[in-house]
PDB file of C-alpha atoms in Angstrom:
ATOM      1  CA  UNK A 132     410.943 263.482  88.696  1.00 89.00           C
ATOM      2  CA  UNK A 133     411.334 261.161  91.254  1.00 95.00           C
ATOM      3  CA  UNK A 134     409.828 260.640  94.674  1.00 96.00           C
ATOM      4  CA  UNK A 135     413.258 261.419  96.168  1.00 97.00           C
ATOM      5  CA  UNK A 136     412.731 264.529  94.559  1.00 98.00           C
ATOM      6  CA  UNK A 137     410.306 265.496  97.593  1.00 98.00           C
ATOM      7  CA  UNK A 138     410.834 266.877 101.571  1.00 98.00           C
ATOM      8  CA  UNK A 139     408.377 266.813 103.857  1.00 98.00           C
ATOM      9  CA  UNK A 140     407.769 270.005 105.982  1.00 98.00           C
ATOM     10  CA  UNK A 141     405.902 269.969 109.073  1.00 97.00           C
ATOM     11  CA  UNK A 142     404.864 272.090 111.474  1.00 96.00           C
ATOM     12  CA  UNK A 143     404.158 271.991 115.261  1.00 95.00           C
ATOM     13  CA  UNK A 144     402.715 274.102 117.857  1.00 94.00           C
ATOM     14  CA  UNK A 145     401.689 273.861 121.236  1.00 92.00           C
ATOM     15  CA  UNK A 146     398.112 272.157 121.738  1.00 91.00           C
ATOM     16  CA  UNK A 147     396.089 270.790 124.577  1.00 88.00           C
ATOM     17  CA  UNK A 148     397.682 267.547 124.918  1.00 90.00           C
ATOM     18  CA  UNK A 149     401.414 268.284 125.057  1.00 93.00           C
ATOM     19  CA  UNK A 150     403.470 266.857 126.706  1.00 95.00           C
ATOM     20  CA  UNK A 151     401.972 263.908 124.689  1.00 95.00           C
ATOM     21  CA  UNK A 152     403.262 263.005 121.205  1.00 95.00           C
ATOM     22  CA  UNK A 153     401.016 261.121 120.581  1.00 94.00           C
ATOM     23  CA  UNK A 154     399.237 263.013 117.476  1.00 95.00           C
ATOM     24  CA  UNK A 155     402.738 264.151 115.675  1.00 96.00           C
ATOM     25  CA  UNK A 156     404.026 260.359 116.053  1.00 96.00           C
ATOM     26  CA  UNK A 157     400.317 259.306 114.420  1.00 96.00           C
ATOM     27  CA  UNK A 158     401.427 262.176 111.472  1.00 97.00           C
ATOM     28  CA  UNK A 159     404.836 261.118 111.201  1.00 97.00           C
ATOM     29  CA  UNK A 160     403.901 257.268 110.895  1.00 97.00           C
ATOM     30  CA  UNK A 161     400.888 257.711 108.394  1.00 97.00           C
ATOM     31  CA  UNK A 162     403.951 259.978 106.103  1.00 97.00           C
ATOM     32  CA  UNK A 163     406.394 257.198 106.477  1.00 97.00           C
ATOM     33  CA  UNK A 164     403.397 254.947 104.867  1.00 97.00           C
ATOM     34  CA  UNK A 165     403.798 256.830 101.307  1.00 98.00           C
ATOM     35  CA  UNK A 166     407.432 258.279 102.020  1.00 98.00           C
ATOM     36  CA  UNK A 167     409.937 255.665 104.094  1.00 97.00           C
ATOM     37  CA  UNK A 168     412.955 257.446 103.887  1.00 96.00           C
ATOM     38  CA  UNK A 169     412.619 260.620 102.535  1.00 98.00           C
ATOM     39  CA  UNK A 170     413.569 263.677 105.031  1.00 98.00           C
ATOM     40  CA  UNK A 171     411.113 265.400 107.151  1.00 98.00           C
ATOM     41  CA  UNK A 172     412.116 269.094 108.269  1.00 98.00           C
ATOM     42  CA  UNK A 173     410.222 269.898 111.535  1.00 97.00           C
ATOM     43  CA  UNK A 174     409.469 273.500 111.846  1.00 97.00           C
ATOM     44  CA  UNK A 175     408.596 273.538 116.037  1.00 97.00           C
ATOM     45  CA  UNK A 176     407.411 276.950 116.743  1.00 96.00           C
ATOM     46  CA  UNK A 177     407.715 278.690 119.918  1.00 94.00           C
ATOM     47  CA  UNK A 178     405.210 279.997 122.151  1.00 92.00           C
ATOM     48  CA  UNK A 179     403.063 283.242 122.011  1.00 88.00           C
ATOM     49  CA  UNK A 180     402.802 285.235 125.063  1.00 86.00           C
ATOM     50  CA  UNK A 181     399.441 284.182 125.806  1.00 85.00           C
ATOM     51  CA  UNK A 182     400.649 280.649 125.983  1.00 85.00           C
ATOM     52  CA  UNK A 183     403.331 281.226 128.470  1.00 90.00           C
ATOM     53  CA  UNK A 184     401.507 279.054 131.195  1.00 90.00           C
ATOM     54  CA  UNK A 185     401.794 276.007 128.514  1.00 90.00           C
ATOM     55  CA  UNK A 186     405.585 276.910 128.886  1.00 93.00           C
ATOM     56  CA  UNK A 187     406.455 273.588 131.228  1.00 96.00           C
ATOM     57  CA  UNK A 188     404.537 271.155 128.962  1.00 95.00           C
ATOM     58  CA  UNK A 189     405.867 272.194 125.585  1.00 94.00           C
ATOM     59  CA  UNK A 190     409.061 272.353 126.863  1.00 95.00           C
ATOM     60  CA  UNK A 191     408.850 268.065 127.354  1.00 97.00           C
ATOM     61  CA  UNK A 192     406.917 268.098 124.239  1.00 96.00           C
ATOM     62  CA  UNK A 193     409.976 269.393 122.783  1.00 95.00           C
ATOM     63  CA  UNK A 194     412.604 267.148 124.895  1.00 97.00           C
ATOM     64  CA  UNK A 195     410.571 264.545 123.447  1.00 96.00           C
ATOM     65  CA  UNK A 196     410.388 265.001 119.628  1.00 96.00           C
ATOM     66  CA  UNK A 197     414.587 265.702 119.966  1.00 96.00           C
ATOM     67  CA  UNK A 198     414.871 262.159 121.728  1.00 96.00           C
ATOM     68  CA  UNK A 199     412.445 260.709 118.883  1.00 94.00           C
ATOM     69  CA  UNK A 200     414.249 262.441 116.523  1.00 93.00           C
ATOM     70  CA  UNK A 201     417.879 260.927 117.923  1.00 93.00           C
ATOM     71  CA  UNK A 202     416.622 257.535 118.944  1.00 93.00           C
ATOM     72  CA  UNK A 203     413.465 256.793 116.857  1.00 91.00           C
ATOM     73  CA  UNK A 204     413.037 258.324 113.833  1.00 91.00           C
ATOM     74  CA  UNK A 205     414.893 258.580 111.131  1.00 92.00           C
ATOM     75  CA  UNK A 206     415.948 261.240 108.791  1.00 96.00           C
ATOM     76  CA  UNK A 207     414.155 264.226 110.639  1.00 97.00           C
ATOM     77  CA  UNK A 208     415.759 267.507 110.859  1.00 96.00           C
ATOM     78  CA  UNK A 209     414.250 269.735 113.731  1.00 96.00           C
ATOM     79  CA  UNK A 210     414.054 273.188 113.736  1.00 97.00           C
ATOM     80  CA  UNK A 211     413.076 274.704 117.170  1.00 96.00           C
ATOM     81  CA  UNK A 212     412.325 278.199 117.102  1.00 96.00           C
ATOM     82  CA  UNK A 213     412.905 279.906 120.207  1.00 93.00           C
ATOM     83  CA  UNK A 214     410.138 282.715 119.319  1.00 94.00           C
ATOM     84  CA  UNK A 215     407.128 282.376 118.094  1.00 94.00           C
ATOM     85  CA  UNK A 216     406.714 282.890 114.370  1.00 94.00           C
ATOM     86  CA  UNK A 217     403.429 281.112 113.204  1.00 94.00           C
ATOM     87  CA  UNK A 218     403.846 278.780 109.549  1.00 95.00           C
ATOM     88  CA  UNK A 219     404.755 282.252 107.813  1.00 96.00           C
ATOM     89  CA  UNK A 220     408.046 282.714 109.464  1.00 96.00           C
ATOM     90  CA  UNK A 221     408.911 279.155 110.150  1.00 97.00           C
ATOM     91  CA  UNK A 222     408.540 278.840 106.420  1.00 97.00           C
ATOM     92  CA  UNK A 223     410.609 281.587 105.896  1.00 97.00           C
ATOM     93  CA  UNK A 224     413.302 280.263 107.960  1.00 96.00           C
ATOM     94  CA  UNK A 225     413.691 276.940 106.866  1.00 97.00           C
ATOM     95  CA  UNK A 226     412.866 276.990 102.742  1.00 97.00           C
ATOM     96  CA  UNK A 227     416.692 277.243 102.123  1.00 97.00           C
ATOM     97  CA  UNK A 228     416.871 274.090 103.953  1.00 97.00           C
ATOM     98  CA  UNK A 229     414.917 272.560 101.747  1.00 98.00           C
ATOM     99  CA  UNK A 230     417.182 270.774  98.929  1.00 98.00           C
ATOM    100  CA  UNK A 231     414.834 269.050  96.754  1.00 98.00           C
ATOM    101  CA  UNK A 232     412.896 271.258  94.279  1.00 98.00           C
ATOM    102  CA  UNK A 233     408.657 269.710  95.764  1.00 98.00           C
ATOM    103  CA  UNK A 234     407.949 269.690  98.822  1.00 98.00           C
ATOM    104  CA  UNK A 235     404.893 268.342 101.115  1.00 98.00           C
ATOM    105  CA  UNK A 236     403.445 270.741 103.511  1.00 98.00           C
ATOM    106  CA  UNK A 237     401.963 268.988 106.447  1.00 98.00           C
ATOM    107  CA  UNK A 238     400.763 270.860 109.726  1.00 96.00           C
ATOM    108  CA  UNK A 239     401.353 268.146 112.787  1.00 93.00           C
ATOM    109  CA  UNK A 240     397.514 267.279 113.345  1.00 93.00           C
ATOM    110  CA  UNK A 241     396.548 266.681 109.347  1.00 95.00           C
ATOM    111  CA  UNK A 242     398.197 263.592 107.891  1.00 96.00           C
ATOM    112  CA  UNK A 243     397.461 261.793 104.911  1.00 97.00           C
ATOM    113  CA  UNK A 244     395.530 258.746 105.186  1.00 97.00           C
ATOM    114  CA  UNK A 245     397.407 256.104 105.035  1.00 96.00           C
ATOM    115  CA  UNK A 246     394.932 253.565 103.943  1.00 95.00           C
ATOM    116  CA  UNK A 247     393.990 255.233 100.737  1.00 96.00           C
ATOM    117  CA  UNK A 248     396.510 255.082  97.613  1.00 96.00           C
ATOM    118  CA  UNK A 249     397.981 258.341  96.332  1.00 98.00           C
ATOM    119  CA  UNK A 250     399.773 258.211  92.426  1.00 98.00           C
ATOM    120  CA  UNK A 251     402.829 259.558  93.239  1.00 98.00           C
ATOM    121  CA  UNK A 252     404.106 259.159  89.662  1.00 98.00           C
ATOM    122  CA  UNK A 253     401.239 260.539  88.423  1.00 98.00           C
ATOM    123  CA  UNK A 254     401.471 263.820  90.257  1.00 98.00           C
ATOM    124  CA  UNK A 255     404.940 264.081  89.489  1.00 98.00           C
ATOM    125  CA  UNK A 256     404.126 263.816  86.039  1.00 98.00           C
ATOM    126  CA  UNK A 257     402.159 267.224  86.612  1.00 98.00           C
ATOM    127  CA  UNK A 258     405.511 268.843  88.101  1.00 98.00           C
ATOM    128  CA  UNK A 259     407.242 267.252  85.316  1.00 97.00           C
ATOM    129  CA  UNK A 260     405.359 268.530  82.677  1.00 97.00           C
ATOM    130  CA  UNK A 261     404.646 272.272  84.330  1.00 97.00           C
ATOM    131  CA  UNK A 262     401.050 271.616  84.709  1.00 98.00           C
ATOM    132  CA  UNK A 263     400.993 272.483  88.104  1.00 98.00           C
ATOM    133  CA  UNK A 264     402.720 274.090  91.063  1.00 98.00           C
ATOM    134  CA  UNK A 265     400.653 272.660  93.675  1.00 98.00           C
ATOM    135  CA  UNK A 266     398.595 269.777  94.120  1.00 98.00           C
ATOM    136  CA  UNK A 267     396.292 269.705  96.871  1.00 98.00           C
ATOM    137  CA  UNK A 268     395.635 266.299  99.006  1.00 98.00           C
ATOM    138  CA  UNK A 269     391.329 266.641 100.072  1.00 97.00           C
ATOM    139  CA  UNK A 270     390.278 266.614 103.217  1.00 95.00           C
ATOM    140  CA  UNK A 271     386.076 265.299 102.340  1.00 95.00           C
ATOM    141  CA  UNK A 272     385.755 262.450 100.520  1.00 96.00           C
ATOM    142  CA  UNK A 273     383.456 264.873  97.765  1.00 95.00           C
ATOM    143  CA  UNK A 274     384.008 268.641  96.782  1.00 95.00           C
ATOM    144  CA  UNK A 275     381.360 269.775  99.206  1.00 95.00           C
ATOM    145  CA  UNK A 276     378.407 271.746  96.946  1.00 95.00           C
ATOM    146  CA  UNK A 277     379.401 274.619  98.624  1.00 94.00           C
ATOM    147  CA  UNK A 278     382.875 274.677  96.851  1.00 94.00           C
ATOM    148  CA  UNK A 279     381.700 273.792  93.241  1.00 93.00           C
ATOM    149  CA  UNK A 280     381.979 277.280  92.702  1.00 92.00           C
ATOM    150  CA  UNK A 281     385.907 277.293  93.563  1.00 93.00           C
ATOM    151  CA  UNK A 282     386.555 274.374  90.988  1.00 93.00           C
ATOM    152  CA  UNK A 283     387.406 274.977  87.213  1.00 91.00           C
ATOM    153  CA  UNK A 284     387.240 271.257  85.553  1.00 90.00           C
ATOM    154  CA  UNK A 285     388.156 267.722  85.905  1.00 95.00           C
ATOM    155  CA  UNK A 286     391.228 266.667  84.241  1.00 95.00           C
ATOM    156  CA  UNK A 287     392.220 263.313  84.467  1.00 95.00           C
ATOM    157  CA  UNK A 288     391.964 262.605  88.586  1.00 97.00           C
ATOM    158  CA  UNK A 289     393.162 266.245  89.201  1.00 98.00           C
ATOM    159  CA  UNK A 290     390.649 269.156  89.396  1.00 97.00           C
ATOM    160  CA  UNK A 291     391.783 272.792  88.901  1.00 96.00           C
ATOM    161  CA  UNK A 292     390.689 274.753  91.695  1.00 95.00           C
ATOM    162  CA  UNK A 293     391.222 278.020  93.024  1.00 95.00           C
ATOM    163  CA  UNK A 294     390.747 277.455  96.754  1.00 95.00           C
ATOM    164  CA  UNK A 295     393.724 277.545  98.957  1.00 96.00           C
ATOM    165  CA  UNK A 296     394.149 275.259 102.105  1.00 95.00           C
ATOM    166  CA  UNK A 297     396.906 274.204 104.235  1.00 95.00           C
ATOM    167  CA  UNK A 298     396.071 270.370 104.190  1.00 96.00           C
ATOM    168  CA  UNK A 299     398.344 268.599 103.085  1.00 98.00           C
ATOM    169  CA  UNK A 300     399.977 269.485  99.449  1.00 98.00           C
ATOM    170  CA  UNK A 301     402.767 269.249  96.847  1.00 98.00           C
ATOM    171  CA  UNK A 302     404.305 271.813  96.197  1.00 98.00           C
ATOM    172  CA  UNK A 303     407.229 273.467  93.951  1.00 98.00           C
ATOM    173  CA  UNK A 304     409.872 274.962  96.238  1.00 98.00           C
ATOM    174  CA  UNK A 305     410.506 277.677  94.243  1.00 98.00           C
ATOM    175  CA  UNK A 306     406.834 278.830  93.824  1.00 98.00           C
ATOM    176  CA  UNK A 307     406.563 278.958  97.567  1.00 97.00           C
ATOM    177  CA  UNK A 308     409.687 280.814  97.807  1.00 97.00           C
ATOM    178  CA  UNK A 309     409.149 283.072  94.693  1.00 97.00           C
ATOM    179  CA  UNK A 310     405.171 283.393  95.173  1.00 96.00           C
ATOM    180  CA  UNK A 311     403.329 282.371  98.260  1.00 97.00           C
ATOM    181  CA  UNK A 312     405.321 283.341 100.986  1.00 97.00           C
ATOM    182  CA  UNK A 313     406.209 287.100  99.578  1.00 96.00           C
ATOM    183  CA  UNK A 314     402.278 287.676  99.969  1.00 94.00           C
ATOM    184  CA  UNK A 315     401.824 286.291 103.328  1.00 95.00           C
ATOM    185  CA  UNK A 316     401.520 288.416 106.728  1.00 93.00           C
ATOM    186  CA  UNK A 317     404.358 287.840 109.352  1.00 92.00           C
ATOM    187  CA  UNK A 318     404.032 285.380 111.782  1.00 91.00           C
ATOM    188  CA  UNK A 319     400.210 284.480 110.390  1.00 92.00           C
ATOM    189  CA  UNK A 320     398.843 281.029 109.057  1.00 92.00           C
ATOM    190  CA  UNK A 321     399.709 280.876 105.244  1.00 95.00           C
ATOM    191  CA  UNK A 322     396.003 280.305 103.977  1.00 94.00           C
ATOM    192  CA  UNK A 323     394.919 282.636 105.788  1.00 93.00           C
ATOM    193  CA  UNK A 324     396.086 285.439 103.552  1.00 89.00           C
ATOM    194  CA  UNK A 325     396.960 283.499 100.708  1.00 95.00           C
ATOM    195  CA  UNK A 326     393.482 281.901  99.980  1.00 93.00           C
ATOM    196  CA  UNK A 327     392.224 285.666  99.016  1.00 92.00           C
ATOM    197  CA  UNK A 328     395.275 286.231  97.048  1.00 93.00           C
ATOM    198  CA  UNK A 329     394.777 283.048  94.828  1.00 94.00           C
ATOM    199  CA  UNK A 330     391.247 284.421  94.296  1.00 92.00           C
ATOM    200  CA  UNK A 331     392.177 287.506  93.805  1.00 93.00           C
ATOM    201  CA  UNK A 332     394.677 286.750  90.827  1.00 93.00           C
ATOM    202  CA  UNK A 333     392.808 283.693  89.014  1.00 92.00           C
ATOM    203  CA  UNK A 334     389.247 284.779  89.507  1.00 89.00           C
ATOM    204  CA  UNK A 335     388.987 288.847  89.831  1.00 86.00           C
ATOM    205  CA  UNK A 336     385.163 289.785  89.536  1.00 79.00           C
ATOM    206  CA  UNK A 337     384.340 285.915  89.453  1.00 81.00           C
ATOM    207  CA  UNK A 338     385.740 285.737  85.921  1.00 85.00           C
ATOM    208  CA  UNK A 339     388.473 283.168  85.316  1.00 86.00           C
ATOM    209  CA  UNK A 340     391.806 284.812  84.860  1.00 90.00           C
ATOM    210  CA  UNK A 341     394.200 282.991  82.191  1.00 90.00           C
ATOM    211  CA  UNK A 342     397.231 284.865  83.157  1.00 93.00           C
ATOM    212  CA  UNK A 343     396.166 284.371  87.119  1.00 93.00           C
ATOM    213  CA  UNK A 344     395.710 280.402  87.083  1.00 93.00           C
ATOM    214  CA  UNK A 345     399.368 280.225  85.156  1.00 94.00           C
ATOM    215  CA  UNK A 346     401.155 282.041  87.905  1.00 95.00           C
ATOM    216  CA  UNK A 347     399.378 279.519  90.392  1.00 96.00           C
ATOM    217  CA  UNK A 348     398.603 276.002  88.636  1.00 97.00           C
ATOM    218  CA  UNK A 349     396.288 274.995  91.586  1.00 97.00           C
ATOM    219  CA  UNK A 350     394.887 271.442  91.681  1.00 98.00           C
ATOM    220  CA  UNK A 351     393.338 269.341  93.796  1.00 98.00           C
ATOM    221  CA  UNK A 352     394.176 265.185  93.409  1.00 98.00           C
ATOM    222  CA  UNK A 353     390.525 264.222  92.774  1.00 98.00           C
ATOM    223  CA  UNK A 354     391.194 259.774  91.640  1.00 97.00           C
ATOM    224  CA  UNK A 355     387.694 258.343  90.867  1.00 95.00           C
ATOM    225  CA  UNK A 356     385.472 257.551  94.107  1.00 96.00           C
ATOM    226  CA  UNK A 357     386.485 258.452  96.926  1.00 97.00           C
ATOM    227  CA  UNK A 358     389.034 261.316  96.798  1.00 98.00           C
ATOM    228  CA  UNK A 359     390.038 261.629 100.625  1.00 98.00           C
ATOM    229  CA  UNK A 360     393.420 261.655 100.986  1.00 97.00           C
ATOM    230  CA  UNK A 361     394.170 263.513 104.191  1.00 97.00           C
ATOM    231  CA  UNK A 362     392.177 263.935 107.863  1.00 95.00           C
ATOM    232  CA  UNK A 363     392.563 265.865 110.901  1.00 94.00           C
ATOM    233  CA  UNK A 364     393.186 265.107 114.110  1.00 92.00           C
ATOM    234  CA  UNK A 365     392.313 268.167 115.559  1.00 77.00           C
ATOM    235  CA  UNK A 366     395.042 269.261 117.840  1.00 52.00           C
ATOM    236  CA  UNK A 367     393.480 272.732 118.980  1.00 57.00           C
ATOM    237  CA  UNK A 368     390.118 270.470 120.074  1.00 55.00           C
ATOM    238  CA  UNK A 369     388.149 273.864 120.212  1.00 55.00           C
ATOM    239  CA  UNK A 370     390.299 275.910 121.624  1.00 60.00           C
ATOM    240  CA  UNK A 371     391.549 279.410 120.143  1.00 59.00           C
ATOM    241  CA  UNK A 372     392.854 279.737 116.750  1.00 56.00           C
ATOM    242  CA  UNK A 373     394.834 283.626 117.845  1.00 54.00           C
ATOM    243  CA  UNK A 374     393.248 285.299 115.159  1.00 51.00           C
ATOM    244  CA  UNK A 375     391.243 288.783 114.778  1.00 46.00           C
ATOM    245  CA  UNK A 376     388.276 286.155 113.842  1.00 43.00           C
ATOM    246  CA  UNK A 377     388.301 283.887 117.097  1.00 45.00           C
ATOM    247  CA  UNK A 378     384.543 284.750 117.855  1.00 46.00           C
ATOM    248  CA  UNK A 379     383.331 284.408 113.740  1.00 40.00           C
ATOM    249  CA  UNK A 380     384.623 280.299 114.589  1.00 41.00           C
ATOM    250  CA  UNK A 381     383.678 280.276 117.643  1.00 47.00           C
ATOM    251  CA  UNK A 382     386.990 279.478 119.352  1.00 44.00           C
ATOM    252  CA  UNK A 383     387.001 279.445 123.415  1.00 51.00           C
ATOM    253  CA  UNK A 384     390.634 279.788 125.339  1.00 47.00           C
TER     254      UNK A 384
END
C-alpha cells in the first residue's frame, strides 16, 4: 500500500467561534504536513434545532470553507448537509465517496501534530499484512494508568487496544462500511456507541475474546517516547455536547 492509498475525512459542526475558520484551516494545514496532496472529503453538518440562533454565523462559516475550498485549498471535496445528521449519518452519506480502500478520520478541532513524525509505511505495512483495521493516532503523550486496563500488548510501536475514540485514525474503508457504522445510532457521535460495542465483542466478562479482536484489529501507534500524535483544539470550549449525558460532563449551553 501506498500513501495515495488514503482519504482524509473530516467533519465540521457549528462551534462558538464561527464565522471564524480559523481552527479547521489550523486542521487542514497540520494534515497537509503528513498528506500534501491527497483528497480531503469535508462532511459539514447542518444545524440542530437548538442551534437555529447560530443559523447567520454558520451560514458565513460555510460561504467561507466553499471560497477556501475554490480559491485556497486544494483537492477538498465538500459535502454540506442541509440537515443535521451528526458523524453517523454524514458517514453514511459520504463512504461511497470514498475511493481509496484507508481512510483518516479527523473531526475539525483534533489534528495531528504536525511536529511529531508518524511511519506511514510502517502502518501501512499493518493494512498490508491484515494485522489491523484501525490504527489509532494518541491524544496523551502516555497510556494514562487509568487505560492500562483497555490495552492488550506492545507490538513493535503499535499497542493492541480495545478502546475506541474518534481522534484521529486509519482506517479500512470497508470495515467502517461493513462493521462500525451498521452498529452506530442515527445521527449520534460514532464512539459514542461504538466504544461499548468494541468492548463488548473483544473483551465480554473482561476476558479477551480471540474471535472479537479479529473482527476489529484495534491498535493504537505507540513509537518509543513520546507517542502523541494528535491534540485538540477544543472547538465546543465547554459548551454542550447534545447528548442524554450533558450534566455527567458537565456541559453548559
Amino acid at each position: 500500500m501506498h500513501k495515495r492509498d488514503i482519504t482524509i475525512v473530516m467533519a465540521t459542526s457549528v462551534i462558538t467561534d464561527h464565522p471564524n475558520t480559523k481552527m479547521i484551516d489550523q486542521t487542514i494545514s497540520d494534515i497537509r504536513v503528513h498528506f500534501p496532496d491527497n483528497e480531503i472529503i469535508m462532511q459539514i453538518d447542518g444545524l440542530r434545532e437548538e442551534q437555529q440562533n447560530r443559523k447567520k454565523d454558520y451560514d458565513e462559516y460555510k460561504n467561507r470553507i466553499l471560497w477556501k475550498c475554490l480559491h485556497e485549498d486544494k483537492n477538498i471535496l465538500p459535502f454540506i448537509f442541509k440537515e443535521h445528521s451528526h458523524q453517523t449519518n454524514m458517514m453514511r452519506q459520504t463512504i461511497t465517496e470514498v475511493k481509496t480502500p484507508l481512510l483518516l478520520y479527523v473531526e475539525g478541532d483534533a489534528p495531528l501534530t504536525p511536529d511529531m513524525p508518524i511511519d506511514w509505511n510502517k502502518c501501512l505495512d499493518m493494512f498490508e499484512y491484515n494485522k489491523a483495521n484501525t490504527i489509532r493516532f494518541h491524544y496523551e503523550s502516555f497510556i494514562p494508568k487509568e487505560h492500562e486496563h483497555l490495552m492488550f500488548g506492545l507490538e513493535d510501536g503499535f499497542i493492541k487496544t480495545i478502546q475506541w475514540s474518534q481522534r484521529p485514525h486509519l482506517s479500512r474503508k470497508k470495515y467502517y462500511k461493513d462493521i462500525v457504522l451498521p452498529r452506530c445510532k442515527d445521527k449520534f457521535f460514532i464512539e459514542d456507541t461504538f466504544h461499548g460495542a468494541i468492548q463488548d465483542d473483544i473483551s465480554p466478562y473482561e476476558v479477551f475474546n480471540q474471535e472479537g479482536w479479529d473482527m476489529h484489529k484495534l491498535w493504537i501507534y505507540h513509537p518509543e517516547g513520546n507517542i502523541k500524535r494528535s491534540y485538540h483544539l477544543d472547538g465546543r470550549q465547554g459548551t454542550r455536547k447534545y447528548t442524554s449525558d450533558d450534566a455527567t460532563w458537565g456541559y453548559k449551553e
